[in-house]
Amino acid sequence: MNHILDIKTSGKPLEQAQKALIMIHGRGGSAQDILSLSQHLNVEDYALLAPQATNGTWYPYSFIAPTEQNEPWLSSAIENIEKTVKTVLDAGIKAENIYFFGFSQGACLTLEFLARNAQKFGGAVAIIGGVIGDKINRENYKGDFAQTPIFLGTSNPDFHVPVERVYATANILKEMNADVTEKVYANFGHSINQEEIELANKLIFK
């Protein structure tokens, strides 16, 4: 199955904005759900774009299942993010003014896309996620983030995302010259907390 490109928008019109935020929803969530989160972020003057996963999920199995089990959905999902980024670039917004926010499955997808396409972006927030695959294939990850700020927040334990993968992801991003902040909350559960929103605003959307 391949995803249909379906980008929901909010915030400033793309052609009037200086900055853009791409928001990636989780499994069973929707583009509209994650866009509604933006009212808690300091992004009043950003164009907001959220691609919608076909049938509400980006790939069928766990993000730490063997990658081939999640194909062709996974490659199609990454391509959807590439196309969303291209939409922003084509509107004249530079990569260094493109920001990302992903939750859960959307956080995994955001991190996988970024690690495969490292360059100077505005910044990224990934709540409960890590790079994708049963084993980490470091050869997939190339580029230099040029100190792009990236905030990783998670709960330990989390039913879907082992904290070890969050730490491993943080280390890869640091090796690729990202300015990484990670925060682990004990027994918080599979959701976004107020402090993570405040840290996102302080570190990324400042």
Coordinates of C-alpha atoms in Angstrom, one line a residue:
M1 CA 0.0 0.0 0.0
N2 CA 1.1 3.5 -0.8
H3 CA 0.0 6.7 0.9
I4 CA -2.0 9.3 -1.0
L5 CA -0.4 12.7 -0.5
D6 CA -3.0 14.6 1.5
I7 CA -1.6 17.7 3.3
K8 CA -3.9 19.5 5.7
T9 CA -2.9 23.1 6.4
S10 CA -3.4 25.8 9.1
G11 CA -1.7 28.9 10.4
K12 CA -0.4 31.5 8.0
P13 CA -0.7 30.8 4.2
L14 CA 2.5 29.3 2.9
E15 CA 3.2 32.2 0.5
Q16 CA 2.9 34.7 3.3
A17 CA 4.9 32.9 5.9
Q18 CA 8.7 33.1 6.7
K19 CA 8.6 29.8 8.6
A20 CA 6.8 26.5 8.3
L21 CA 6.1 23.7 10.8
I22 CA 5.5 20.2 9.5
M23 CA 3.5 18.1 12.0
I24 CA 3.3 14.3 11.8
H25 CA 0.5 12.5 13.6
G26 CA 0.7 9.1 15.4
R27 CA -1.0 5.8 14.6
G28 CA -4.8 6.2 14.7
G29 CA -4.4 10.0 15.0
S30 CA -5.1 12.5 12.3
A31 CA -3.6 15.5 10.7
Q32 CA -6.3 17.7 12.2
D33 CA -5.6 16.3 15.7
I34 CA -1.9 17.2 15.6
L35 CA -2.6 20.6 14.0
S36 CA -4.8 21.4 16.9
L37 CA -1.8 21.0 19.2
S38 CA -0.1 24.0 17.5
Q39 CA -2.3 26.3 19.6
H40 CA 0.0 25.5 22.5
L41 CA 3.2 26.2 20.6
N42 CA 4.8 29.6 19.8
V43 CA 4.1 29.3 16.1
E44 CA 1.5 32.0 15.5
D45 CA 3.4 33.3 12.4
Y46 CA 4.2 29.9 10.9
A47 CA 2.6 28.1 8.0
L48 CA 1.4 24.7 9.4
L49 CA 1.3 21.6 7.3
A50 CA 0.3 18.1 8.4
P51 CA 0.2 15.2 5.9
Q52 CA -2.5 12.6 6.6
A53 CA -1.6 8.9 6.7
T54 CA -3.9 6.8 4.5
N55 CA -6.1 4.7 6.8
G56 CA -4.7 6.6 9.8
T57 CA -1.4 4.7 10.1
W58 CA 2.0 5.3 8.5
Y59 CA 3.1 1.6 8.6
P60 CA 1.4 -1.5 10.0
Y61 CA 3.8 -3.0 12.5
S62 CA 6.0 -1.7 15.4
F63 CA 8.8 0.7 14.4
I64 CA 11.3 -1.9 15.8
A65 CA 9.9 -4.7 13.6
P66 CA 12.1 -5.8 10.7
T67 CA 11.9 -2.9 8.2
E68 CA 10.8 -5.1 5.3
Q69 CA 7.7 -6.0 7.2
N70 CA 6.7 -2.3 7.2
E71 CA 7.2 -1.9 3.5
P72 CA 6.0 -0.5 1.1
W73 CA 4.1 1.7 3.6
L74 CA 7.3 3.0 5.3
S75 CA 9.1 4.1 2.1
S76 CA 5.8 5.7 0.9
A77 CA 5.4 7.5 4.3
I78 CA 9.0 8.9 4.1
E79 CA 8.3 10.0 0.5
N80 CA 5.2 11.9 1.8
I81 CA 7.3 13.9 4.2
E82 CA 9.8 14.6 1.4
K83 CA 7.0 15.9 -0.7
T84 CA 5.7 18.0 2.2
V85 CA 9.1 19.5 2.6
K86 CA 9.4 20.1 -1.1
T87 CA 6.0 22.0 -1.0
V88 CA 7.5 24.3 1.6
L89 CA 10.8 24.8 -0.3
D90 CA 8.9 25.5 -3.5
A91 CA 7.0 28.3 -1.7
G92 CA 10.3 30.0 -1.1
I93 CA 10.9 29.1 2.6
K94 CA 14.5 28.0 3.2
A95 CA 15.3 24.6 4.9
E96 CA 16.7 26.5 7.9
N97 CA 13.2 27.9 8.5
I98 CA 11.4 24.5 8.3
Y99 CA 10.5 22.9 11.7
F100 CA 9.1 19.5 12.6
F101 CA 6.8 18.1 15.3
G102 CA 6.1 14.4 15.5
F103 CA 4.3 12.3 18.1
S104 CA 4.7 8.5 18.6
Q105 CA 4.6 6.8 15.2
G106 CA 4.8 10.3 13.7
A107 CA 7.9 11.0 15.9
C108 CA 9.6 7.8 14.6
L109 CA 8.8 8.8 11.1
T110 CA 10.1 12.4 11.7
L111 CA 13.4 11.1 13.2
E112 CA 13.9 8.6 10.4
F113 CA 13.3 11.2 7.7
L114 CA 15.6 13.7 9.5
A115 CA 18.4 11.2 10.0
R116 CA 18.3 10.2 6.3
N117 CA 18.3 13.9 5.2
A118 CA 20.4 15.7 7.7
Q119 CA 21.0 19.4 7.0
K120 CA 20.4 22.7 8.8
F121 CA 16.7 22.8 9.6
G122 CA 14.9 25.2 12.0
G123 CA 14.4 22.5 14.6
A124 CA 12.5 19.4 15.5
V125 CA 10.4 18.0 18.4
A126 CA 9.9 14.3 18.6
I127 CA 7.7 13.0 21.5
I128 CA 8.0 9.3 22.1
G129 CA 10.0 8.1 19.1
G130 CA 13.2 6.8 17.7
V131 CA 14.8 5.8 14.3
I132 CA 13.1 2.9 12.6
G133 CA 14.1 -0.7 12.2
D134 CA 14.7 -3.9 14.3
K135 CA 18.4 -3.0 14.0
I136 CA 19.8 0.5 13.4
N137 CA 21.2 0.8 10.0
R138 CA 23.7 3.6 10.5
E139 CA 24.5 3.6 6.7
N140 CA 21.1 5.1 6.0
Y141 CA 21.9 8.2 7.9
K142 CA 23.9 10.9 6.2
G143 CA 24.5 14.6 6.3
D144 CA 25.3 17.3 8.9
F145 CA 22.6 19.0 11.0
A146 CA 24.8 22.1 11.5
Q147 CA 23.6 22.4 15.1
T148 CA 19.9 22.1 14.3
P149 CA 18.1 22.0 17.7
I150 CA 16.2 18.7 18.3
F151 CA 14.2 17.9 21.4
L152 CA 13.4 14.3 22.3
G153 CA 10.8 13.7 25.0
T154 CA 9.7 10.2 26.2
S155 CA 8.3 8.2 29.0
N156 CA 10.1 5.3 30.7
P157 CA 8.7 2.7 30.4
D158 CA 6.7 3.2 27.2
F159 CA 4.7 0.4 25.8
H160 CA 5.7 1.2 22.2
V161 CA 9.1 2.8 22.3
P162 CA 11.9 1.4 24.4
V163 CA 13.9 4.1 26.1
E164 CA 17.1 2.5 24.8
R165 CA 16.1 3.3 21.2
V166 CA 15.5 7.0 22.2
Y167 CA 19.0 7.2 23.7
A168 CA 20.5 5.5 20.6
T169 CA 18.7 7.9 18.4
A170 CA 19.9 10.9 20.4
N171 CA 23.5 9.6 20.0
I172 CA 23.1 9.3 16.2
L173 CA 21.7 12.8 15.9
K174 CA 24.6 14.1 18.1
E175 CA 27.1 12.4 15.9
M176 CA 25.5 14.1 12.9
N177 CA 26.0 17.5 14.6
A178 CA 22.5 18.1 15.9
D179 CA 22.0 20.1 19.2
V180 CA 20.0 17.4 21.0
T181 CA 18.1 17.8 24.2
E182 CA 16.5 14.6 25.6
K183 CA 14.1 14.3 28.5
V184 CA 12.9 11.1 30.0
Y185 CA 9.8 11.1 32.3
A186 CA 9.3 8.2 34.7
N187 CA 6.0 6.4 34.2
F188 CA 4.4 9.3 32.4
G189 CA 2.5 7.2 29.8
H190 CA 2.0 7.4 26.1
S191 CA 1.1 11.1 25.8
I192 CA 2.5 14.6 25.6
N193 CA 2.9 16.5 28.9
Q194 CA 2.9 20.2 29.7
E195 CA 6.6 20.4 30.4
E196 CA 7.4 18.9 26.9
I197 CA 5.3 21.7 25.3
E198 CA 7.1 24.3 27.4
L199 CA 10.5 22.8 26.5
A200 CA 9.5 22.7 22.8
N201 CA 8.7 26.4 23.0
K202 CA 11.9 27.3 24.9
L203 CA 14.3 25.2 22.8
I204 CA 12.8 25.0 19.4
F205 CA 10.1 27.6 18.7
K206 CA 11.8 30.5 20.5

